[in-house]
Coordinates of C-alpha atoms and ligand atoms in Angstrom, one line a residue:
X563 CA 0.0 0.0 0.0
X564 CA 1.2 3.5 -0.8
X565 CA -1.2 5.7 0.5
X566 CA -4.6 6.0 1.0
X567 CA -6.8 8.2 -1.7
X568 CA -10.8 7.3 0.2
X569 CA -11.1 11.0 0.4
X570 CA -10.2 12.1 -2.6
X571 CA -12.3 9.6 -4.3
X572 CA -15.1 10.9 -2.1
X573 CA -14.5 14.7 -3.2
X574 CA -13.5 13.7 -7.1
X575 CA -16.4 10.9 -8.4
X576 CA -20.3 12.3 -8.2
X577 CA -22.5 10.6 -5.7
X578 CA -24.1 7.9 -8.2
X579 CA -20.8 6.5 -9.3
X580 CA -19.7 6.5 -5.6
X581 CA -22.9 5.0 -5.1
X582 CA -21.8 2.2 -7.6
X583 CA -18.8 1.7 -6.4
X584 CA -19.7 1.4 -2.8
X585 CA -22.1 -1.3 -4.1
X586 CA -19.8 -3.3 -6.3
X587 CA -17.0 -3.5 -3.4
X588 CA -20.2 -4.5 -0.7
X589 CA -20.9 -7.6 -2.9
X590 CA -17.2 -8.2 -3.4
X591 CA -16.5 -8.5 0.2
X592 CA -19.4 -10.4 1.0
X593 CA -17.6 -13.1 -2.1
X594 CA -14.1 -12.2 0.1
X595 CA -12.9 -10.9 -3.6
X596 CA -10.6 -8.1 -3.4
X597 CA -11.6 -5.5 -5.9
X598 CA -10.2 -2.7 -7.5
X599 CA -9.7 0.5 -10.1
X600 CA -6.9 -0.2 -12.2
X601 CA -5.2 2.5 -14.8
X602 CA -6.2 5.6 -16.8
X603 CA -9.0 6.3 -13.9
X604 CA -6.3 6.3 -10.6
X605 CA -3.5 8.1 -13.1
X606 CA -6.4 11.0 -13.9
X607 CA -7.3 11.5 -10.0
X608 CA -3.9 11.7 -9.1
X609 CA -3.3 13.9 -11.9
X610 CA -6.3 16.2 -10.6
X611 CA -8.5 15.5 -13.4
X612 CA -10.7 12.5 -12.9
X613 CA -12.5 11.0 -16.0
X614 CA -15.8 9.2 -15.7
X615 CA -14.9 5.8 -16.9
X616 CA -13.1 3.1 -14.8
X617 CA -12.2 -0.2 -15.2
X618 CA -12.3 -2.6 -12.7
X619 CA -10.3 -5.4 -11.5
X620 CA -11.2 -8.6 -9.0
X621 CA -8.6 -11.1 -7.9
X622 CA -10.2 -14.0 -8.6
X623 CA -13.9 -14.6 -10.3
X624 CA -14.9 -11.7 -12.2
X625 CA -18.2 -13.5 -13.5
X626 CA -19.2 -14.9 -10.3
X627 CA -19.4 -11.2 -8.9
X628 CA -21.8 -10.1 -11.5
X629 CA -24.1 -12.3 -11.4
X630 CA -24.5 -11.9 -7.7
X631 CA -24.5 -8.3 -8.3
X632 CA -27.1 -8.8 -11.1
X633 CA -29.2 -11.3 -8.6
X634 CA -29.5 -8.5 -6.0
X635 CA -30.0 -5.4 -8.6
X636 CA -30.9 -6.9 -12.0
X637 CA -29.9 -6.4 -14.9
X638 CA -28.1 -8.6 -17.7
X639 CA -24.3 -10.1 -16.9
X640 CA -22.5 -10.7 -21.1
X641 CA -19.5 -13.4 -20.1
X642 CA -16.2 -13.9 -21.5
X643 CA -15.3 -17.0 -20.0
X644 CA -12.5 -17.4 -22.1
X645 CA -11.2 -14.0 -20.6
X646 CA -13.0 -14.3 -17.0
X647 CA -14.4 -11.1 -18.3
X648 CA -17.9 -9.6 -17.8
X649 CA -20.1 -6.3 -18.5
X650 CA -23.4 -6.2 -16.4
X651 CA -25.9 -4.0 -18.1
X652 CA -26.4 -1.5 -15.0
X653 CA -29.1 0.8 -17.2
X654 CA -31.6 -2.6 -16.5
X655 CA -30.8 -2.8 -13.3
X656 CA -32.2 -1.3 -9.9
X657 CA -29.2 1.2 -9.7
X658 CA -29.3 2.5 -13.2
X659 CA -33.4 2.8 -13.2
X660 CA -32.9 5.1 -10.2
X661 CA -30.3 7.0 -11.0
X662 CA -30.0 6.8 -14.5
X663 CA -29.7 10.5 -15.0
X664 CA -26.4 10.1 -13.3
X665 CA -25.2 7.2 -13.5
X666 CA -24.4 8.1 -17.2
X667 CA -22.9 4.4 -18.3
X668 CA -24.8 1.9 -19.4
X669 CA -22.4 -1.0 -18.8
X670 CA -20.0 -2.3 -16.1
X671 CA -17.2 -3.5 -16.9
X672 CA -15.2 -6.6 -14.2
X673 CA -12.1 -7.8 -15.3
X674 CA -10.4 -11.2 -13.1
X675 CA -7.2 -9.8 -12.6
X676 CA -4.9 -12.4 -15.1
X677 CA -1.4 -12.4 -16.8
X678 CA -0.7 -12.0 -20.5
X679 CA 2.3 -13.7 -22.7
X680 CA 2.3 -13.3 -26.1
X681 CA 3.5 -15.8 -28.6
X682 CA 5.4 -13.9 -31.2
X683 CA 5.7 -10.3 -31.8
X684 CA 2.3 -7.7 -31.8
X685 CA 0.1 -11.5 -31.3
X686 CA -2.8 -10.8 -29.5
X687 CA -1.9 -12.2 -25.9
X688 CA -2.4 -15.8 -24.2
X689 CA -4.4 -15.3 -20.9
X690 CA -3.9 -17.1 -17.6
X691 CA -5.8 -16.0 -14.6
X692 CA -3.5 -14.4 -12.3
X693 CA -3.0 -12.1 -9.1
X694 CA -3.5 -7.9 -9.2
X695 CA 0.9 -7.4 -9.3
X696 CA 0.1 -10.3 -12.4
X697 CA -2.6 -7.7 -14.0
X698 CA -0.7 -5.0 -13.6
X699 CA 2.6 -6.5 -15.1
X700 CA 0.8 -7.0 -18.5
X701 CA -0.2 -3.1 -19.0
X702 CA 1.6 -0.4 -21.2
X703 CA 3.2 1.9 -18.7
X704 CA 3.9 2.5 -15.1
X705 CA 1.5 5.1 -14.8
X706 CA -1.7 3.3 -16.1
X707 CA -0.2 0.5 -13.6
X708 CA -2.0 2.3 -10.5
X709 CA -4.9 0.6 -8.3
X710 CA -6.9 1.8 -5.8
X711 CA -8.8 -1.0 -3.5
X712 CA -12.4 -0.7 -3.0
X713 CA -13.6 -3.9 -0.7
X714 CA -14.6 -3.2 3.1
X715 CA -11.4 -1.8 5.1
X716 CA -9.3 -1.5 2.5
X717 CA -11.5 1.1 0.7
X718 CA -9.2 4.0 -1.0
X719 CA -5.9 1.6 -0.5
X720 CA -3.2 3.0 -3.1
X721 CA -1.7 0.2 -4.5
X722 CA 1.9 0.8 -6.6
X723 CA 3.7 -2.2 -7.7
X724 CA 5.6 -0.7 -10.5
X725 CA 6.6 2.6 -9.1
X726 CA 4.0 4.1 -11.4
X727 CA 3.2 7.2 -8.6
X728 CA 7.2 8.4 -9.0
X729 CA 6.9 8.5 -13.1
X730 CA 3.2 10.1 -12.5
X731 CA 5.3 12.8 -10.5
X732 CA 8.0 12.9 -12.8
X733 CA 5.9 12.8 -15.5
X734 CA 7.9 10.1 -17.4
X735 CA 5.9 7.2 -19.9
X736 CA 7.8 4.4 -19.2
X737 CA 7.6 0.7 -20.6
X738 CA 7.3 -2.1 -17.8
X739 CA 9.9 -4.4 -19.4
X740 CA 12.1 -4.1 -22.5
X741 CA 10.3 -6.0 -25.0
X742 CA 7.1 -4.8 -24.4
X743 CA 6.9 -2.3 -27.6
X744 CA 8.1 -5.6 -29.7
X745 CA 5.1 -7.6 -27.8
X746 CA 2.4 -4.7 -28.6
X747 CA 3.7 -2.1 -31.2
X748 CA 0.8 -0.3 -30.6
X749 CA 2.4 0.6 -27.4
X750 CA 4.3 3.4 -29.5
X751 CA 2.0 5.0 -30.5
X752 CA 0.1 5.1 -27.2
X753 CA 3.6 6.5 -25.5
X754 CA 3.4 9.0 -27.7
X755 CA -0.7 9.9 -26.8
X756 CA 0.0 10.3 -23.5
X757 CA 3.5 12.2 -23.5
X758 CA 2.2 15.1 -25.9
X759 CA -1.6 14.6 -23.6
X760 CA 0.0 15.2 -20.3
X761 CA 3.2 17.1 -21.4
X762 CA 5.1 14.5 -20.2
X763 CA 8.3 12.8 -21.7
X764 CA 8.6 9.3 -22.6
X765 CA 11.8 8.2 -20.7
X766 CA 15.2 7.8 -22.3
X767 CA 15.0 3.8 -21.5
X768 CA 11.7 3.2 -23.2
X769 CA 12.8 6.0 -26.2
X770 CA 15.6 3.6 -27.0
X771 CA 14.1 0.4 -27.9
X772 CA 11.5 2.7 -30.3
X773 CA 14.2 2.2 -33.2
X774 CA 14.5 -1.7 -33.2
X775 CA 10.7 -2.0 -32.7
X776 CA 9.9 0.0 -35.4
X777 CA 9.7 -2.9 -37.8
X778 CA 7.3 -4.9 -35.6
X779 CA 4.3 -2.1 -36.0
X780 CA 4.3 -3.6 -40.4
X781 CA 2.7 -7.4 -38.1
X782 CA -0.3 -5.2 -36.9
X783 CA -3.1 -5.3 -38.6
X784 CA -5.0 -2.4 -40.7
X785 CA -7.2 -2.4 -37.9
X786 CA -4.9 -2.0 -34.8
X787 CA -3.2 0.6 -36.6
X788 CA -6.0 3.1 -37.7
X789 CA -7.8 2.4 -34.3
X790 CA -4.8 4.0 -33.0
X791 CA -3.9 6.6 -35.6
X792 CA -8.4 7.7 -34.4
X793 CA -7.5 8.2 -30.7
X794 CA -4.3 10.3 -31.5
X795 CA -7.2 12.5 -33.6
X796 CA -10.0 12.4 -31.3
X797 CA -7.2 14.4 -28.7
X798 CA -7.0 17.8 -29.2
X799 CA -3.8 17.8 -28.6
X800 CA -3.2 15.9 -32.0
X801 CA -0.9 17.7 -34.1
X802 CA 1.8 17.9 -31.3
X803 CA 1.7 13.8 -31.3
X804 CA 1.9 13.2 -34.7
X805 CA 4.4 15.3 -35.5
X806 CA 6.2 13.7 -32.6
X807 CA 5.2 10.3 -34.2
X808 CA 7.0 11.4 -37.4
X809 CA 9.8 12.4 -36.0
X810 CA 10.4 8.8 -34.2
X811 CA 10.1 7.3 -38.1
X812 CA 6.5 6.1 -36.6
X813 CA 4.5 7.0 -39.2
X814 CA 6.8 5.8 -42.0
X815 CA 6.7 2.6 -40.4
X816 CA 3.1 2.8 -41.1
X817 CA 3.4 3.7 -44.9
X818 CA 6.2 5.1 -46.7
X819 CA 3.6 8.0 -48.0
X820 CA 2.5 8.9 -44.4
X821 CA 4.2 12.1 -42.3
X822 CA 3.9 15.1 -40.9
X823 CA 4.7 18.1 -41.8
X824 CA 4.9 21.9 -41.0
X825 CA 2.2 22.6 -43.6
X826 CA -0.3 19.4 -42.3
X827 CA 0.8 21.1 -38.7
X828 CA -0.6 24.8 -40.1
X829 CA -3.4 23.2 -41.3
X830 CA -4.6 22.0 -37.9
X831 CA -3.7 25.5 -36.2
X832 CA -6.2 27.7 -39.4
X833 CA -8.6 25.0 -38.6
X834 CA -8.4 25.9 -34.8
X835 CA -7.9 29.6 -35.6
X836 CA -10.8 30.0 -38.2
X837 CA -12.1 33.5 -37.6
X838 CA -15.4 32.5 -39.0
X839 CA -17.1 30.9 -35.6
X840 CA -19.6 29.3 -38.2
X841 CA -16.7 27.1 -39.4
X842 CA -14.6 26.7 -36.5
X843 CA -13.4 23.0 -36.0
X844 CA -15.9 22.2 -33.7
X845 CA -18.8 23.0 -36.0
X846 CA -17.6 21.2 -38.3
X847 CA -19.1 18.2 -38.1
X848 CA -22.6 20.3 -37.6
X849 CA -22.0 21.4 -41.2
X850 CA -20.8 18.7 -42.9
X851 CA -23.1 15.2 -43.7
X852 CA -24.3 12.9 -40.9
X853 CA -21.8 10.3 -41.3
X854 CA -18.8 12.4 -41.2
X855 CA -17.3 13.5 -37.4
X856 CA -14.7 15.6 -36.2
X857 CA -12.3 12.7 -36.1
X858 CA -12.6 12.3 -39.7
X859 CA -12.3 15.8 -40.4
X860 CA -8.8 15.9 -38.7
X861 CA -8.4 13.2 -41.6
X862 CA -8.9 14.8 -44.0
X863 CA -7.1 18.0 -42.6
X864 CA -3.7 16.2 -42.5
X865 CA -3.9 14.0 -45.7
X866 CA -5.2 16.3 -48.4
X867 CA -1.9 16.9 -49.5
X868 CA -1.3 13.5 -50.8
X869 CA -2.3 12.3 -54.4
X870 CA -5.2 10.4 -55.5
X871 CA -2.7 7.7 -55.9
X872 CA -1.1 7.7 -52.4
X873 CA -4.6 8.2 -51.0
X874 CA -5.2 4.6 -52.4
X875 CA -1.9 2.9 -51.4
X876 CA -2.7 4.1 -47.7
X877 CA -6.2 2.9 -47.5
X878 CA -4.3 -0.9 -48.3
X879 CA -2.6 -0.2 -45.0
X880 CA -5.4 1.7 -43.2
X881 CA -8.4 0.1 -44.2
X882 CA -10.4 3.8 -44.3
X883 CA -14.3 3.4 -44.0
X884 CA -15.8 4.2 -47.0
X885 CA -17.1 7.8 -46.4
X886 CA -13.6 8.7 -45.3
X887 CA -12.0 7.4 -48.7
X888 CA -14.1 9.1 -50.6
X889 CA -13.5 12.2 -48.9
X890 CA -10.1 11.8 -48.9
X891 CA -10.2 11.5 -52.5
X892 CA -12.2 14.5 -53.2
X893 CA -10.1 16.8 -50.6
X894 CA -7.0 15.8 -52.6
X895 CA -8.7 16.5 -55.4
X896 CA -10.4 19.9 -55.0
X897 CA -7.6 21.7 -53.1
X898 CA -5.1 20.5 -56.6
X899 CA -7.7 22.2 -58.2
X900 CA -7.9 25.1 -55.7
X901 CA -7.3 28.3 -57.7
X902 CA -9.5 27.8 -60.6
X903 CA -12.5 28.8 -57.9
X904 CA -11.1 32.2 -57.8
X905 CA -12.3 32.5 -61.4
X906 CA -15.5 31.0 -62.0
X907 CA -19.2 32.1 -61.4
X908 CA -21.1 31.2 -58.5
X909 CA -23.4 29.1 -60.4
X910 CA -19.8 27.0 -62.6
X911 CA -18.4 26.7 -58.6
X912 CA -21.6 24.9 -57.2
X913 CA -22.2 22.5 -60.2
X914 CA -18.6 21.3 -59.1
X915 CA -18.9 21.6 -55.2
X916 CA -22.4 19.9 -55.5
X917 CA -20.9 16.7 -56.4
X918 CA -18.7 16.7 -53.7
X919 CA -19.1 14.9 -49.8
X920 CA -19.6 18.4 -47.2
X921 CA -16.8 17.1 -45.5
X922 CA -14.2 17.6 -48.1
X923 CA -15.6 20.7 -48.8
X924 CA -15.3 22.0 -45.4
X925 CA -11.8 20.7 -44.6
X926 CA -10.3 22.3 -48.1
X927 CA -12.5 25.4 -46.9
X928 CA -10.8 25.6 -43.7
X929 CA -7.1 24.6 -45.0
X930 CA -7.2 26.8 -47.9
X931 CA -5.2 30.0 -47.9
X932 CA -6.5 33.5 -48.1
X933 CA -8.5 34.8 -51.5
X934 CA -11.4 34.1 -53.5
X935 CA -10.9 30.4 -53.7
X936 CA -11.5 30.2 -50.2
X937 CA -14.3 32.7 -50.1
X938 CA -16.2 30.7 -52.2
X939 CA -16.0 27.3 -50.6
X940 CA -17.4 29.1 -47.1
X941 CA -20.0 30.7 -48.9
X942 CA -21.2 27.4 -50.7
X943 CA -21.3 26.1 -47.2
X944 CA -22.8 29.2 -45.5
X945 CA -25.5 30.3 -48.6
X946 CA -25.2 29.0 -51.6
X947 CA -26.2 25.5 -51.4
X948 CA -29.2 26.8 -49.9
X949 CA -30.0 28.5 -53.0
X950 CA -33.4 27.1 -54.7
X951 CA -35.8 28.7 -56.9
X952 CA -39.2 29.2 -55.5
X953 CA -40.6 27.7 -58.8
X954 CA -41.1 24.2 -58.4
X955 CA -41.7 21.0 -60.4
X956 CA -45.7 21.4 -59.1
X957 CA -45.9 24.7 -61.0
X958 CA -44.1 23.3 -63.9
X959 CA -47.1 21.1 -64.2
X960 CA -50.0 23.9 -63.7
X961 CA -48.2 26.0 -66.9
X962 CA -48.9 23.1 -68.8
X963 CA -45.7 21.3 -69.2
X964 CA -45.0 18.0 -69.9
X965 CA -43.5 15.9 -67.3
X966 CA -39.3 15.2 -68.3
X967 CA -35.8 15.7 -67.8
X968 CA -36.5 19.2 -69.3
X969 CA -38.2 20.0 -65.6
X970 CA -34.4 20.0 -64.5
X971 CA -33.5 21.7 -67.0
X972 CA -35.4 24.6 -66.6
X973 CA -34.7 24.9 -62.3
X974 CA -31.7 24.5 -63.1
X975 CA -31.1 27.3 -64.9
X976 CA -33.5 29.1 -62.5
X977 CA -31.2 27.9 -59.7
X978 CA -28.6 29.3 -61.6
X979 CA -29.6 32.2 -62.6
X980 CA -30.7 33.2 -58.7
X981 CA -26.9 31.9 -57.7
X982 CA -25.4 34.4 -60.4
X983 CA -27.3 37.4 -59.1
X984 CA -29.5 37.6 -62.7
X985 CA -32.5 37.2 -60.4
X986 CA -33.1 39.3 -57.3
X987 CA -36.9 38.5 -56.2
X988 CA -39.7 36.4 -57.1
X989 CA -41.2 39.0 -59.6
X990 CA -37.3 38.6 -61.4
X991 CA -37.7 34.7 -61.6
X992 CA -41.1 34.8 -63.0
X993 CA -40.2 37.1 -66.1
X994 CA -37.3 34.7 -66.5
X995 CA -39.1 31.9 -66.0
X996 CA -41.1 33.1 -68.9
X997 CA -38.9 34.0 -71.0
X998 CA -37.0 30.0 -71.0
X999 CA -40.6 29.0 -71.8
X1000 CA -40.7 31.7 -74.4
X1001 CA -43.7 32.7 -73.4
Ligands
LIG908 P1 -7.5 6.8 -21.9 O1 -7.6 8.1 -21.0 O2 -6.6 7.1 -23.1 O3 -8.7 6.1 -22.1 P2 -6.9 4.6 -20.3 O4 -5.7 4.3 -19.3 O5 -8.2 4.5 -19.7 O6 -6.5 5.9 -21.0 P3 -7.6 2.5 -22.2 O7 -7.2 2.5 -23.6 O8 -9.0 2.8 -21.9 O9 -6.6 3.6 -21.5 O10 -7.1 1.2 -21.5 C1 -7.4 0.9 -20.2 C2 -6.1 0.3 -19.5 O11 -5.8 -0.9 -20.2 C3 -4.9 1.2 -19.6 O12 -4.8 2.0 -18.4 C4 -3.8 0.2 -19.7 O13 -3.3 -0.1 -18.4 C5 -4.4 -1.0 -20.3 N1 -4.0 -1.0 -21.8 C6 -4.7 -0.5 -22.8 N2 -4.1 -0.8 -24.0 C7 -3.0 -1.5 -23.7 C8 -1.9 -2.1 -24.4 N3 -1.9 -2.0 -25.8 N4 -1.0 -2.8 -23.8 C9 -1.0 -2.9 -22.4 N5 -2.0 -2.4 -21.7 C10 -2.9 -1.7 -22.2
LIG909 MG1 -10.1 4.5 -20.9

């Protein structure tokens, strides 16, 4: 034990989720399980920021304390045997009918404390049940190695088997053992997430086994690899970790066409900076389609530099979803063909914008330097894709016109026509209509 942290659990976590927990460590004790909260949770309290999510870790039968927790407060237990894993649904139960407007999880998630080995290099790992120092000795870095004790007496317990409190001090991301970036490569790019996160510094013994496990990260999969490449995004924080990530030949390891460099890093600062509030970062996502996020966004921020082709040779490695590639494609493909915008008429730059995703639209918009060009992508996405004539198909039909492909003709050109200032009111589309229909 290494302290005790009961209070500041009690001043740091809102009444419901203390209210949980106090409820999760009563059952434990009353199995004689020890419990506890293991990682990112203990590192944030200490830190002076506690998060909301935690995980939690039982030495000995994970699955055997949620069902009794589930036979006392309901609600459904999923089990892992394989893993002595299990999530118990609290929204079904008791606890989360009560208190659901602040209890805002919907499941919990008990982990039997085990020990990992892994095969060969970036395998996923063999699992053994095992003791909490056993749990703890599988996990990235010292400071996610942190547990508190919940059960009966030992309530608030510190526990620091790996000297995980010193780095957290220090502020140091450290590796548990020396082949653990071989093991996991993803561990690299985590060490990197949580040096730029917390300002820390990933220490010299962990940052000089990075070079020899480089080559391991080309055995992770497509998936393992973007997954992390998303979280570095999500962080706002972003474009300080992946420049550090190019800089430790990360990111080449990943593809030969990926980096980071001081114009992708400008790009993320305009975005930030946009004096428009309308099409700040964070609105983004408000703006463009439904299926787009701020996550991708960031994507297409950093890679719209790259060719078509590269684009392509990437998605191999990354495995992109679908709307992402296709905005990727068309970001790379509207900001080569940037300056031609500052020359056309409203009504020649949205027949080309239209048949572009939002997204790419609004990532070029906010990259893009200074001029017309960029003046006419925010106003496509501030006015004039809004632009319709008030003359519609219905009154096509009541001045006698024959249902056809000549309907879109015709608003079209209205369309048009309202976009290029040659009609200013209602009155101004009628006598144009009329003249089209040379009536
Ligand atoms: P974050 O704030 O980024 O969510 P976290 O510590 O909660 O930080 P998670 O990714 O949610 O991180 O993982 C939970 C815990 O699982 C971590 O604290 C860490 O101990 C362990 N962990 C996660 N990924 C790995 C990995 N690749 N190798 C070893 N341990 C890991
Ligand atoms: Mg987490």
């Amino acid at each position: 034990m290494a302290g005790n942290l009961s209070d500041s659990l009690k001043k740091n976590i809102s009444s419901a989720q203390l209210d949980l927990i106090q409820r999760v460590a009563g059952e434990a004790s009353l199995l004689g399980l020890p419990i506890y909260i293991v990682g990112g949770f203990v590192r944030d309290l200490l830190l002076g920021h506690p998060g909301l999510d935690f995980d939690l870790v039982v030495e000995g039968d994970a699955i055997k304390l949620a069902g009794s927790l589930a036979s006392r407060y309901g609600g459904r237990v999923t089990a892992h045997t394989k893993f002595g894993t299990a999530k118990w649904n609290i929204r079904e139960s008791e606890i989360g009918n009560r208190k659901s407007e602040i209890v805002n999880r919907v499941f919990l998630d008990l982990i039997s404390a085990r020990s990992e080995t892994y095969k060969y290099p970036a395998a996923l790992p063999t699992v053994r049940m095992g003791s909490l120092a056993d749990d703890l000795r599988r996990r990235d870095f010292t400071i996610n190695t942190l547990a508190v004790r919940l059960d009966g007496a030992h309530f608030g317990e510190l526990h620091d088997e790996l000297g995980g409190f010193d780095d957290l001090k220090g502020g140091w991301v450290r590796i548990l053992h020396p082949r653990s970036f071989v093991d996991d490569p993803t561990r690299m790019f985590r060490a990197v997430r949580y040096e730029a996160r917390y300002r820390f510094k990933i220490a010299k013994d962990t940052r000089t086994l990075i070079p020899e496990a480089r080559a391991y990260i080309s055995a992770l999969s497509p998936q393992r690899v973007r997954h992390e490449l998303d979280l570095i995004l999500d962080e706002p924080n972003a474009a300080l970790m992946l420049s550090r990530l190019d800089k430790l030949g990360l990111l080449e390891s990943v593809h030969p066409a990926l980096h980071f460099d001081g114009s992708m890093r400008r790009r993320f600062e305009s975005a930030k900076n946009t004096s428009n509030p309308e099409l700040s970062n964070d609105r983004i996502s408000n703006i463009a389609s439904s299926n787009i996020g701020f996550r991708d966004v960031r994507w297409l921020l950093w890679l719209m530099t790259l060719s078509g082709r590269e684009i392509t040779s990437l998605n191999k490695r990354l495995h992109f979803t679908a709307p992402l590639l296709k905005s990727l494609l068309a970001s790379s493909k509207l900001l080569a063909g940037l300056p031609a915008f500052a020359h056309l008429k409203p009504s020649q730059c949205v027949e080309r914008l239209d048949a572009l995703p939002l997204s790419s639209i609004a990532a070029v918009s906010l990259a893009a330097p200074r001029g017309e060009a960029k003046q006419a992508l925010e106003t496509y996405m501030l006015k004039w894709r809004h632009v319709k004539p008030k003359t519609t198909g219905h009154d096509l039909k009541n001045l006698g016109l024959e249902p056809g492909p000549q309907y879109q003709v015709i608003l079209r050109k209205l369309r048009n026509a309202w976009l290029d200032e040659k009609i200013k009111d209602e009155r101004g589309e009628q006598a144009f209509l009329m003249q089209l229909l040379g009536r």
